[in-house]
């Protein structure tokens, strides 16, 4: 009796996760351009296999909207039969990364890049699903989909069938947005399933002429990769796709694990073990020719909020998916595509951090630029190149911020015959990124006064800055006023400072004769 009571919370949570997972698994598969059953296969593997492995105890794995765009592009370029080989290779790569204990390093990825990646995915997903919302076929790439929206709108206005499909999709989105406010109903039936069920009933009762999900059968949809498919992995494009699958799926899973850990007080995630668990799951999905998997925050948060305590809930949710796929495969054939498109448009919109953009711009403008740049790069190019561009932008931003350097000027207000030299103290990290501004400030100093430049306050001085400052000092002419040499200073200029150039920790002794311009650099 105690054992039954102990497993009851996990049993209840597994049913909730199952009801959330069904429409999402099917919707992601259809949006990816593969048979709907393959989405269920990935969900089953995520529950029965990955759910048993150590790592994160409560997060749930399956097909994710975040990889929809990449999978669609891979299927279009390499074919459905090669998808399994790509996913299998990505899973093996995840296993290697987990064995090398690289899981924790994914936490070092800039949050702005991750948010920008998800925002870019969301925008491309929305643009593609707007076509499905009207029972039309999308042109292909994200930029092409966006460019074709005006023509799509014009065609939809003059088509009764398209307007009917739009009404179904819009109604689905409205239910998704409003259903959670009806808390009593939301506890019984998750919003995605409620929205799809209502849309399906409306289409069936009213006999509306809209497109429905095409059903092939679970066994016929599963297509393990063959030798020719593995041979295609040698191409540069295939290698890039495998890297994109592995890196993006890993990052999304581990960021999801960090978010889920904040929702409960149970055991924390072991990132390396979770990465290996995801690798095992993707390797299995690849062998079955199914979609790649990640840990999905929507299902994971539903699992925690439903009261799950152990990994039994996610394993049981895989059992329910298997029973549904085996016993009721034809049930998918009555689901309207516009309803699934509505679910994915809603999911894509939630990937775009609209509410966070304005506060982020006010408080961390550089982060906002990286986020927006990553999102735009993904829309304009593709997933992999967009993420690489985002990472480069994040590195450039960090380099710019860490190279902060400024000048403190004293003695500028002193005038008259007895006025001493202008003393300039440099502070911070002087790198080539800040060099133009530093030189502009130095060039703006009065030409009739001696200048002592103190570099002892710099934490870092790169070679470019050292050479440029030395060059600036040597450009001072003998008529520029008296000079003074400060033993603790960096660069001293003026007609009496001693001729020549000296570098080192102590005062410069000068080389040469006469009253030339002297330079003494001490860092």
Short mmCIF file of C-alpha atoms in Angstrom, two decimals:
data_model
loop_
_atom_site.label_atom_id
_atom_site.label_comp_id
_atom_site.label_asym_id
_atom_site.label_seq_id
_atom_site.Cartn_x
_atom_site.Cartn_y
_atom_site.Cartn_z
CA UNK A 1 0.00 0.00 0.00
CA UNK A 2 2.82 2.37 0.86
CA UNK A 3 4.53 1.62 -2.47
CA UNK A 4 1.31 2.44 -4.33
CA UNK A 5 0.95 5.71 -2.43
CA UNK A 6 4.61 6.56 -3.08
CA UNK A 7 4.31 6.15 -6.85
CA UNK A 8 0.94 7.89 -7.11
CA UNK A 9 2.38 11.43 -7.65
CA UNK A 10 4.66 10.14 -10.41
CA UNK A 11 1.78 8.22 -12.01
CA UNK A 12 -0.42 11.31 -12.09
CA UNK A 13 2.41 13.50 -13.37
CA UNK A 14 3.18 11.02 -16.16
CA UNK A 15 -0.39 11.31 -17.47
CA UNK A 16 -0.15 15.10 -17.50
CA UNK A 17 3.17 15.01 -19.36
CA UNK A 18 1.76 12.46 -21.82
CA UNK A 19 -1.19 14.73 -22.63
CA UNK A 20 1.18 17.68 -23.16
CA UNK A 21 3.62 15.60 -25.23
CA UNK A 22 1.21 14.12 -27.79
CA UNK A 23 0.31 17.31 -29.69
CA UNK A 24 3.85 18.66 -29.40
CA UNK A 25 5.48 15.45 -30.68
CA UNK A 26 3.13 15.30 -33.65
CA UNK A 27 3.34 19.03 -34.35
CA UNK A 28 7.13 19.14 -34.29
CA UNK A 29 7.33 16.14 -36.64
CA UNK A 30 4.91 17.64 -39.15
CA UNK A 31 6.69 21.01 -39.03
CA UNK A 32 10.02 19.22 -39.57
CA UNK A 33 8.77 17.65 -42.79
CA UNK A 34 8.77 14.05 -41.51
CA UNK A 35 5.96 11.57 -40.77
CA UNK A 36 4.01 12.43 -37.62
CA UNK A 37 4.76 9.02 -36.10
CA UNK A 38 8.49 9.80 -35.93
CA UNK A 39 7.79 12.53 -33.40
CA UNK A 40 6.09 9.95 -31.20
CA UNK A 41 9.05 7.58 -31.64
CA UNK A 42 11.43 10.24 -30.34
CA UNK A 43 9.10 10.92 -27.41
CA UNK A 44 8.95 7.19 -26.62
CA UNK A 45 12.75 6.88 -26.66
CA UNK A 46 13.02 10.00 -24.51
CA UNK A 47 10.77 8.41 -21.93
CA UNK A 48 11.66 4.72 -21.93
CA UNK A 49 15.42 5.02 -22.54
CA UNK A 50 16.68 8.47 -21.58
CA UNK A 51 14.19 8.57 -18.72
CA UNK A 52 15.90 5.60 -17.08
CA UNK A 53 19.41 7.07 -17.24
CA UNK A 54 21.03 9.24 -14.56
CA UNK A 55 21.58 12.96 -15.00
CA UNK A 56 18.49 15.02 -14.31
CA UNK A 57 15.77 13.21 -12.44
CA UNK A 58 12.72 15.26 -13.44
CA UNK A 59 13.27 16.82 -16.86
CA UNK A 60 11.55 15.15 -19.81
CA UNK A 61 13.11 14.58 -23.23
CA UNK A 62 11.56 14.41 -26.67
CA UNK A 63 11.37 16.26 -30.00
CA UNK A 64 11.68 20.01 -29.51
CA UNK A 65 10.51 23.04 -31.44
CA UNK A 66 14.04 24.42 -31.11
CA UNK A 67 15.39 21.89 -33.63
CA UNK A 68 12.46 22.03 -36.06
CA UNK A 69 14.08 24.45 -38.47
CA UNK A 70 17.39 22.58 -38.52
CA UNK A 71 15.69 19.20 -39.06
CA UNK A 72 13.57 20.62 -41.88
CA UNK A 73 16.68 21.96 -43.64
CA UNK A 74 18.54 18.65 -43.11
CA UNK A 75 15.67 16.58 -44.54
CA UNK A 76 15.39 18.89 -47.54
CA UNK A 77 19.14 18.77 -48.25
CA UNK A 78 20.03 15.16 -47.45
CA UNK A 79 16.71 13.31 -47.54
CA UNK A 80 14.63 11.61 -44.86
CA UNK A 81 16.66 8.37 -44.99
CA UNK A 82 19.87 10.21 -44.03
CA UNK A 83 18.26 11.94 -41.05
CA UNK A 84 18.84 8.86 -38.89
CA UNK A 85 22.57 8.80 -39.68
CA UNK A 86 22.89 12.50 -38.80
CA UNK A 87 21.06 12.07 -35.51
CA UNK A 88 23.08 8.94 -34.64
CA UNK A 89 26.36 10.79 -35.28
CA UNK A 90 25.16 13.69 -33.13
CA UNK A 91 24.31 11.28 -30.32
CA UNK A 92 27.77 9.69 -30.48
CA UNK A 93 29.31 13.18 -30.34
CA UNK A 94 27.25 13.97 -27.25
CA UNK A 95 28.48 10.75 -25.63
CA UNK A 96 32.08 11.76 -26.33
CA UNK A 97 31.52 15.24 -24.91
CA UNK A 98 29.93 13.77 -21.80
CA UNK A 99 32.79 11.28 -21.34
CA UNK A 100 35.26 14.19 -21.62
CA UNK A 101 33.28 16.02 -18.90
CA UNK A 102 32.40 18.93 -21.18
CA UNK A 103 28.81 19.16 -19.95
CA UNK A 104 29.53 21.82 -17.36
CA UNK A 105 31.19 24.03 -19.98
CA UNK A 106 27.89 24.55 -21.75
CA UNK A 107 26.96 26.77 -18.82
CA UNK A 108 29.67 29.17 -20.00
CA UNK A 109 27.78 29.95 -23.22
CA UNK A 110 26.51 33.53 -23.24
CA UNK A 111 22.88 33.72 -22.14
CA UNK A 112 22.32 36.38 -24.80
CA UNK A 113 23.45 33.94 -27.51
CA UNK A 114 21.09 31.24 -26.20
CA UNK A 115 18.18 33.67 -26.01
CA UNK A 116 19.03 34.97 -29.47
CA UNK A 117 19.21 31.41 -30.78
CA UNK A 118 15.78 30.62 -29.37
CA UNK A 119 14.39 33.92 -30.66
CA UNK A 120 15.74 33.22 -34.15
CA UNK A 121 14.29 29.72 -34.04
CA UNK A 122 10.98 31.15 -32.90
CA UNK A 123 10.85 33.69 -35.73
CA UNK A 124 11.72 31.11 -38.40
CA UNK A 125 9.25 28.64 -36.87
CA UNK A 126 6.45 31.21 -36.87
CA UNK A 127 7.20 32.27 -40.45
CA UNK A 128 7.09 28.65 -41.63
CA UNK A 129 3.97 27.71 -39.68
CA UNK A 130 1.98 30.68 -40.97
CA UNK A 131 1.93 28.82 -44.28
CA UNK A 132 0.70 25.63 -42.59
CA UNK A 133 -1.89 27.79 -40.87
CA UNK A 134 -3.44 28.40 -44.30
CA UNK A 135 -2.88 24.86 -45.63
CA UNK A 136 -0.16 26.21 -47.94
CA UNK A 137 3.40 24.99 -48.50
CA UNK A 138 6.27 27.11 -47.20
CA UNK A 139 8.95 28.20 -49.74
CA UNK A 140 11.78 26.79 -47.61
CA UNK A 141 14.37 28.93 -45.79
CA UNK A 142 13.52 31.41 -43.07
CA UNK A 143 14.29 34.46 -45.22
CA UNK A 144 12.27 33.08 -48.13
CA UNK A 145 9.35 32.33 -45.82
CA UNK A 146 9.38 35.89 -44.48
CA UNK A 147 9.64 37.34 -47.97
CA UNK A 148 6.67 35.31 -49.17
CA UNK A 149 4.29 36.42 -46.41
CA UNK A 150 2.74 39.34 -48.41
CA UNK A 151 1.91 36.98 -51.27
CA UNK A 152 0.56 34.43 -48.78
CA UNK A 153 -1.72 37.05 -47.26
CA UNK A 154 -3.03 38.05 -50.69
CA UNK A 155 -3.70 34.44 -51.67
CA UNK A 156 -5.43 33.69 -48.36
CA UNK A 157 -7.92 36.53 -48.71
CA UNK A 158 -9.33 35.06 -51.92
CA UNK A 159 -9.46 31.42 -50.76
CA UNK A 160 -12.34 30.13 -48.64
CA UNK A 161 -10.42 26.98 -47.68
CA UNK A 162 -7.41 29.03 -46.58
CA UNK A 163 -9.61 31.35 -44.50
CA UNK A 164 -11.24 28.33 -42.87
CA UNK A 165 -7.84 26.90 -41.97
CA UNK A 166 -6.76 30.29 -40.58
CA UNK A 167 -9.88 30.37 -38.41
CA UNK A 168 -9.03 26.92 -37.01
CA UNK A 169 -5.43 27.92 -36.35
CA UNK A 170 -6.35 31.25 -34.80
CA UNK A 171 -8.90 29.54 -32.58
CA UNK A 172 -6.24 27.07 -31.47
CA UNK A 173 -3.89 29.92 -30.53
CA UNK A 174 -6.69 31.67 -28.63
CA UNK A 175 -7.41 28.52 -26.62
CA UNK A 176 -3.71 28.10 -25.84
CA UNK A 177 -3.54 31.67 -24.54
CA UNK A 178 -6.80 31.63 -22.55
CA UNK A 179 -7.03 28.04 -21.30
CA UNK A 180 -4.44 28.39 -18.47
CA UNK A 181 -6.57 31.18 -16.95
CA UNK A 182 -9.30 28.60 -16.34
CA UNK A 183 -7.27 26.95 -13.61
CA UNK A 184 -9.71 24.20 -12.72
CA UNK A 185 -9.88 22.98 -16.32
CA UNK A 186 -6.14 23.44 -16.86
CA UNK A 187 -5.41 21.06 -13.98
CA UNK A 188 -7.40 18.33 -15.70
CA UNK A 189 -6.49 18.94 -19.34
CA UNK A 190 -3.28 20.70 -20.51
CA UNK A 191 -3.75 23.64 -22.86
CA UNK A 192 -2.05 22.11 -25.96
CA UNK A 193 -4.22 18.98 -25.85
CA UNK A 194 -7.39 20.97 -25.12
CA UNK A 195 -6.72 23.29 -28.07
CA UNK A 196 -6.07 20.45 -30.51
CA UNK A 197 -9.07 18.44 -29.30
CA UNK A 198 -11.44 21.41 -29.65
CA UNK A 199 -10.11 22.17 -33.13
CA UNK A 200 -10.43 18.52 -34.18
CA UNK A 201 -14.01 18.29 -32.89
CA UNK A 202 -14.96 21.54 -34.64
CA UNK A 203 -13.56 20.33 -37.96
CA UNK A 204 -15.27 16.93 -37.64
CA UNK A 205 -18.68 18.28 -36.58
CA UNK A 206 -18.77 21.10 -39.13
CA UNK A 207 -17.09 18.97 -41.82
CA UNK A 208 -14.69 21.73 -42.67
CA UNK A 209 -12.51 21.28 -45.79
CA UNK A 210 -9.07 21.60 -44.20
CA UNK A 211 -5.93 19.47 -44.48
CA UNK A 212 -5.33 16.78 -41.88
CA UNK A 213 -2.31 14.87 -40.62
CA UNK A 214 -1.19 12.09 -42.96
CA UNK A 215 -0.78 8.77 -41.17
CA UNK A 216 1.61 6.05 -42.36
CA UNK A 217 1.68 3.72 -39.37
CA UNK A 218 4.36 3.44 -36.71
CA UNK A 219 6.31 0.53 -38.21
CA UNK A 220 6.28 1.86 -41.75
CA UNK A 221 7.46 5.31 -40.57
CA UNK A 222 10.55 3.87 -38.85
CA UNK A 223 13.39 3.71 -41.40
CA UNK A 224 16.84 2.80 -40.00
CA UNK A 225 19.72 4.39 -41.95
CA UNK A 226 21.71 2.30 -44.39
CA UNK A 227 25.31 2.25 -45.59
CA UNK A 228 24.74 4.93 -48.24
CA UNK A 229 23.30 7.25 -45.61
CA UNK A 230 26.38 6.90 -43.40
CA UNK A 231 28.60 7.57 -46.44
CA UNK A 232 27.00 11.00 -46.81
CA UNK A 233 28.33 11.98 -43.38
CA UNK A 234 31.74 12.61 -44.97
CA UNK A 235 30.48 15.79 -46.66
CA UNK A 236 31.20 19.21 -45.18
CA UNK A 237 27.51 20.09 -45.04
CA UNK A 238 26.68 16.88 -43.17
CA UNK A 239 29.48 17.48 -40.65
CA UNK A 240 28.14 20.99 -40.00
CA UNK A 241 24.63 19.60 -39.51
CA UNK A 242 25.87 16.97 -37.04
CA UNK A 243 27.76 19.61 -35.07
CA UNK A 244 24.68 21.83 -35.06
CA UNK A 245 22.45 18.97 -33.86
CA UNK A 246 24.86 18.01 -31.08
CA UNK A 247 25.74 21.50 -29.83
CA UNK A 248 22.27 23.01 -30.00
CA UNK A 249 20.55 19.94 -28.53
CA UNK A 250 23.14 19.77 -25.75
CA UNK A 251 22.90 23.47 -24.93
CA UNK A 252 19.10 23.42 -24.90
CA UNK A 253 19.02 20.29 -22.71
CA UNK A 254 21.51 21.60 -20.17
CA UNK A 255 19.93 25.03 -19.98
CA UNK A 256 16.60 23.29 -19.49
CA UNK A 257 18.16 21.22 -16.69
CA UNK A 258 19.34 24.39 -14.95
CA UNK A 259 15.84 25.86 -15.22
CA UNK A 260 14.17 22.68 -13.93
CA UNK A 261 16.56 22.53 -10.97
CA UNK A 262 15.20 25.90 -9.87
CA UNK A 263 11.66 24.49 -9.83
CA UNK A 264 12.19 21.71 -7.28
CA UNK A 265 14.16 20.83 -4.15
CA UNK A 266 15.23 17.34 -5.24
CA UNK A 267 18.62 16.13 -6.47
CA UNK A 268 20.55 18.54 -8.69
CA UNK A 269 21.50 17.71 -12.27
CA UNK A 270 24.82 16.06 -13.06
CA UNK A 271 25.53 17.84 -16.34
CA UNK A 272 28.03 15.35 -17.70
CA UNK A 273 25.76 12.38 -17.00
CA UNK A 274 22.78 14.22 -18.47
CA UNK A 275 24.79 14.97 -21.61
CA UNK A 276 25.61 11.28 -21.96
CA UNK A 277 21.97 10.35 -21.38
CA UNK A 278 20.96 12.69 -24.19
CA UNK A 279 23.66 11.11 -26.35
CA UNK A 280 22.32 7.61 -25.72
CA UNK A 281 18.80 8.79 -26.56
CA UNK A 282 19.84 10.49 -29.79
CA UNK A 283 21.92 7.48 -30.84
CA UNK A 284 18.81 5.29 -30.39
CA UNK A 285 16.64 7.79 -32.27
CA UNK A 286 19.20 7.79 -35.08
CA UNK A 287 19.11 4.00 -35.35
CA UNK A 288 15.32 4.22 -35.69
CA UNK A 289 15.48 7.07 -38.24
CA UNK A 290 13.57 9.37 -35.89
CA UNK A 291 13.87 13.03 -34.90
CA UNK A 292 16.66 14.28 -32.62
CA UNK A 293 15.73 14.81 -29.00
CA UNK A 294 16.42 17.38 -26.35
CA UNK A 295 15.18 17.98 -22.86
CA UNK A 296 12.07 20.14 -23.30
CA UNK A 297 11.28 22.82 -20.74
CA UNK A 298 7.52 22.78 -21.47
CA UNK A 299 7.15 19.08 -20.64
CA UNK A 300 9.71 19.24 -17.84
CA UNK A 301 8.02 22.13 -16.06
CA UNK A 302 4.64 20.39 -16.47
CA UNK A 303 6.19 17.29 -14.90
CA UNK A 304 7.46 19.20 -11.87
CA UNK A 305 4.27 21.20 -11.38
CA UNK A 306 2.19 18.00 -11.60
CA UNK A 307 4.01 16.73 -8.49
CA UNK A 308 6.58 14.31 -9.94
CA UNK A 309 9.18 13.14 -7.43
CA UNK A 310 11.32 10.63 -9.30
CA UNK A 311 12.26 9.67 -12.85
CA UNK A 312 9.38 7.15 -12.82
CA UNK A 313 7.06 9.86 -14.15
CA UNK A 314 9.05 10.42 -17.33
CA UNK A 315 9.45 6.67 -17.91
CA UNK A 316 5.70 6.15 -17.54
CA UNK A 317 4.98 9.02 -19.94
CA UNK A 318 7.02 7.06 -22.51
CA UNK A 319 4.88 3.99 -21.81
CA UNK A 320 1.68 5.95 -22.46
CA UNK A 321 3.13 7.35 -25.72
CA UNK A 322 4.02 3.82 -26.86
CA UNK A 323 0.53 2.52 -26.07
CA UNK A 324 -1.07 5.45 -27.88
CA UNK A 325 1.15 5.07 -30.96
CA UNK A 326 0.51 1.30 -31.08
CA UNK A 327 -3.21 1.25 -30.30
CA UNK A 328 -4.54 4.50 -31.80
CA UNK A 329 -2.34 5.49 -34.76
CA UNK A 330 -5.35 6.33 -36.94
CA UNK A 331 -6.46 8.92 -34.37
CA UNK A 332 -3.79 11.22 -35.75
CA UNK A 333 -5.46 11.21 -39.16
CA UNK A 334 -8.38 13.35 -37.96
CA UNK A 335 -6.20 16.13 -36.50
CA UNK A 336 -6.22 19.30 -38.67
CA UNK A 337 -2.79 20.59 -39.68
CA UNK A 338 -3.89 24.15 -38.97
CA UNK A 339 -4.41 23.24 -35.31
CA UNK A 340 -0.88 21.84 -35.00
CA UNK A 341 0.41 24.93 -36.79
CA UNK A 342 -1.36 27.05 -34.21
CA UNK A 343 0.34 25.10 -31.41
CA UNK A 344 3.74 25.68 -32.98
CA UNK A 345 3.11 29.37 -33.72
CA UNK A 346 2.26 29.78 -30.04
CA UNK A 347 5.38 27.81 -29.05
CA UNK A 348 7.53 29.88 -31.42
CA UNK A 349 6.18 33.13 -29.98
CA UNK A 350 7.12 32.02 -26.47
CA UNK A 351 10.70 31.50 -27.68
CA UNK A 352 10.98 35.21 -28.51
CA UNK A 353 11.79 37.17 -25.29
CA UNK A 354 9.63 40.17 -26.21
CA UNK A 355 9.09 41.33 -22.62
CA UNK A 356 12.78 41.13 -21.78
CA UNK A 357 14.08 43.17 -24.71
CA UNK A 358 13.31 46.68 -23.42
CA UNK A 359 14.70 46.11 -19.87
CA UNK A 360 17.72 44.36 -21.36
CA UNK A 361 18.37 47.30 -23.70
CA UNK A 362 18.23 49.72 -20.78
CA UNK A 363 20.45 47.75 -18.43
CA UNK A 364 22.76 45.70 -20.69
CA UNK A 365 22.79 47.23 -24.15
CA UNK A 366 25.61 45.01 -25.37
CA UNK A 367 23.70 41.86 -24.39
CA UNK A 368 20.63 43.12 -26.25
CA UNK A 369 22.72 43.70 -29.39
CA UNK A 370 24.14 40.15 -29.19
CA UNK A 371 20.65 38.70 -28.71
CA UNK A 372 19.16 40.60 -31.64
CA UNK A 373 22.20 39.96 -33.84
CA UNK A 374 22.07 36.21 -33.21
CA UNK A 375 18.34 36.08 -33.98
CA UNK A 376 18.71 38.06 -37.21
CA UNK A 377 21.72 35.97 -38.29
CA UNK A 378 19.73 32.75 -37.86
CA UNK A 379 16.83 34.14 -39.91
CA UNK A 380 19.12 35.43 -42.68
CA UNK A 381 21.53 32.46 -42.87
CA UNK A 382 20.79 29.22 -41.03
CA UNK A 383 20.91 27.78 -37.54
CA UNK A 384 24.57 26.79 -37.36
CA UNK A 385 26.01 29.90 -38.98
CA UNK A 386 23.71 32.12 -36.95
CA UNK A 387 24.87 30.61 -33.66
CA UNK A 388 28.52 30.94 -34.71
CA UNK A 389 27.94 34.61 -35.55
CA UNK A 390 26.25 35.09 -32.19
CA UNK A 391 29.18 33.51 -30.33
CA UNK A 392 31.64 35.74 -32.20
CA UNK A 393 29.56 38.79 -31.29
CA UNK A 394 29.54 37.73 -27.63
CA UNK A 395 33.32 37.29 -27.64
CA UNK A 396 33.78 40.70 -29.29
CA UNK A 397 31.47 42.31 -26.73
CA UNK A 398 33.36 40.74 -23.84
CA UNK A 399 36.69 41.83 -25.31
CA UNK A 400 35.41 45.38 -25.69
CA UNK A 401 34.07 45.52 -22.14
CA UNK A 402 37.12 43.97 -20.50
CA UNK A 403 39.45 46.34 -22.37
CA UNK A 404 38.04 49.35 -20.53
CA UNK A 405 40.68 52.00 -20.00
CA UNK A 406 40.50 55.69 -19.10
CA UNK A 407 42.81 58.60 -18.39
CA UNK A 408 42.92 60.70 -15.22
CA UNK A 409 44.36 64.14 -15.97
CA UNK A 410 45.73 66.47 -13.26
CA UNK A 411 47.51 69.82 -13.44
CA UNK A 412 45.65 70.92 -16.53
CA UNK A 413 44.22 73.95 -14.75
CA UNK A 414 47.64 75.21 -13.57
CA UNK A 415 48.90 78.20 -15.55
CA UNK A 416 51.81 80.60 -15.38
CA UNK A 417 55.61 80.35 -15.39
CA UNK A 418 55.74 78.10 -12.32
CA UNK A 419 53.16 75.59 -13.56
CA UNK A 420 54.31 72.01 -13.48
CA UNK A 421 53.73 69.37 -16.15
CA UNK A 422 50.35 67.89 -16.92
CA UNK A 423 50.16 64.49 -15.31
CA UNK A 424 48.09 61.80 -17.02
CA UNK A 425 47.47 58.47 -15.31
CA UNK A 426 46.13 55.55 -17.37
CA UNK A 427 43.90 53.02 -15.60
CA UNK A 428 42.28 49.74 -16.66
CA UNK A 429 43.14 47.40 -19.54
CA UNK A 430 44.75 49.16 -22.49
CA UNK A 431 44.20 47.09 -25.63
CA UNK A 432 44.02 47.97 -29.31
CA UNK A 433 40.22 48.18 -29.02
CA UNK A 434 40.52 51.29 -26.83
CA UNK A 435 43.59 52.74 -28.53
CA UNK A 436 41.82 55.28 -30.82
CA UNK A 437 40.01 56.88 -27.89
CA UNK A 438 43.16 57.03 -25.74
CA UNK A 439 45.16 58.68 -28.53
CA UNK A 440 42.38 61.18 -29.19
CA UNK A 441 42.45 62.21 -25.52
CA UNK A 442 46.23 62.56 -25.53
CA UNK A 443 46.26 64.56 -28.76
CA UNK A 444 43.73 66.96 -27.23
CA UNK A 445 46.17 67.98 -24.45
CA UNK A 446 47.75 71.47 -24.77
CA UNK A 447 50.80 71.48 -26.99
CA UNK A 448 52.62 74.15 -24.94
CA UNK A 449 52.80 72.08 -21.76
CA UNK A 450 54.97 69.14 -20.73
CA UNK A 451 53.13 65.87 -20.21
CA UNK A 452 53.96 63.01 -17.87
CA UNK A 453 52.06 59.83 -18.71
CA UNK A 454 51.88 57.30 -15.91
CA UNK A 455 51.13 53.71 -17.00
CA UNK A 456 51.58 52.09 -13.59
CA UNK A 457 47.81 51.95 -13.07
CA UNK A 458 47.21 49.69 -16.04
CA UNK A 459 46.36 46.06 -15.32
CA UNK A 460 47.20 45.14 -18.90
CA UNK A 461 49.03 46.91 -21.73
CA UNK A 462 49.20 45.13 -25.05
CA UNK A 463 51.96 45.60 -27.60
CA UNK A 464 49.88 47.76 -29.92
CA UNK A 465 49.14 50.26 -27.16
CA UNK A 466 52.74 50.32 -25.92
CA UNK A 467 54.04 51.04 -29.42
CA UNK A 468 51.39 53.68 -30.12
CA UNK A 469 52.03 55.51 -26.84
CA UNK A 470 55.75 55.50 -27.49
CA UNK A 471 55.15 56.86 -30.98
CA UNK A 472 52.90 59.57 -29.57
CA UNK A 473 55.61 60.64 -27.10
CA UNK A 474 58.26 60.85 -29.80
CA UNK A 475 56.06 63.09 -31.92
CA UNK A 476 56.28 65.81 -29.24
CA UNK A 477 58.68 68.47 -30.53
CA UNK A 478 61.34 70.44 -28.54
CA UNK A 479 59.19 73.54 -28.62
CA UNK A 480 56.36 71.86 -26.79
CA UNK A 481 57.39 73.17 -23.37
CA UNK A 482 59.47 72.00 -20.40
CA UNK A 483 59.48 68.36 -19.42
CA UNK A 484 59.70 66.45 -16.19
CA UNK A 485 60.62 62.84 -15.60
CA UNK A 486 58.68 60.94 -12.94
CA UNK A 487 60.41 57.75 -11.83
CA UNK A 488 57.01 56.14 -11.25
CA UNK A 489 55.56 57.46 -14.44
CA UNK A 490 55.35 55.81 -17.77
CA UNK A 491 55.98 58.25 -20.62
CA UNK A 492 57.59 61.67 -20.20
CA UNK A 493 57.96 64.20 -23.00
CA UNK A 494 59.55 67.61 -23.34
CA UNK A 495 62.79 69.33 -24.37
CA UNK A 496 64.60 68.74 -21.08
CA UNK A 497 63.56 65.17 -20.49
CA UNK A 498 66.68 63.66 -22.00
CA UNK A 499 67.20 62.48 -25.49
CA UNK A 500 66.44 59.02 -26.88
CA UNK A 501 64.11 56.23 -25.83
CA UNK A 502 64.32 53.98 -22.80
CA UNK A 503 62.13 51.07 -21.69
CA UNK A 504 62.21 49.19 -18.41
CA UNK A 505 61.19 49.32 -14.78
CA UNK A 506 63.45 52.22 -13.77
CA UNK A 507 63.94 55.80 -14.95
CA UNK A 508 65.25 56.18 -18.48
CA UNK A 509 68.79 57.47 -18.77
CA UNK A 510 68.47 58.54 -22.37
CA UNK A 511 70.79 58.00 -25.28
CA UNK A 512 72.21 60.75 -27.45
CA UNK A 513 73.20 64.39 -27.03
CA UNK A 514 71.58 67.75 -26.93
CA UNK A 515 68.11 68.64 -25.75
CA UNK A 516 66.00 66.37 -27.88
CA UNK A 517 62.70 64.71 -27.01
CA UNK A 518 62.99 61.86 -24.52
CA UNK A 519 60.62 58.95 -23.96
CA UNK A 520 60.58 56.74 -20.90
CA UNK A 521 58.09 53.84 -20.88
CA UNK A 522 57.77 51.82 -17.72
CA UNK A 523 54.96 49.29 -17.36
#
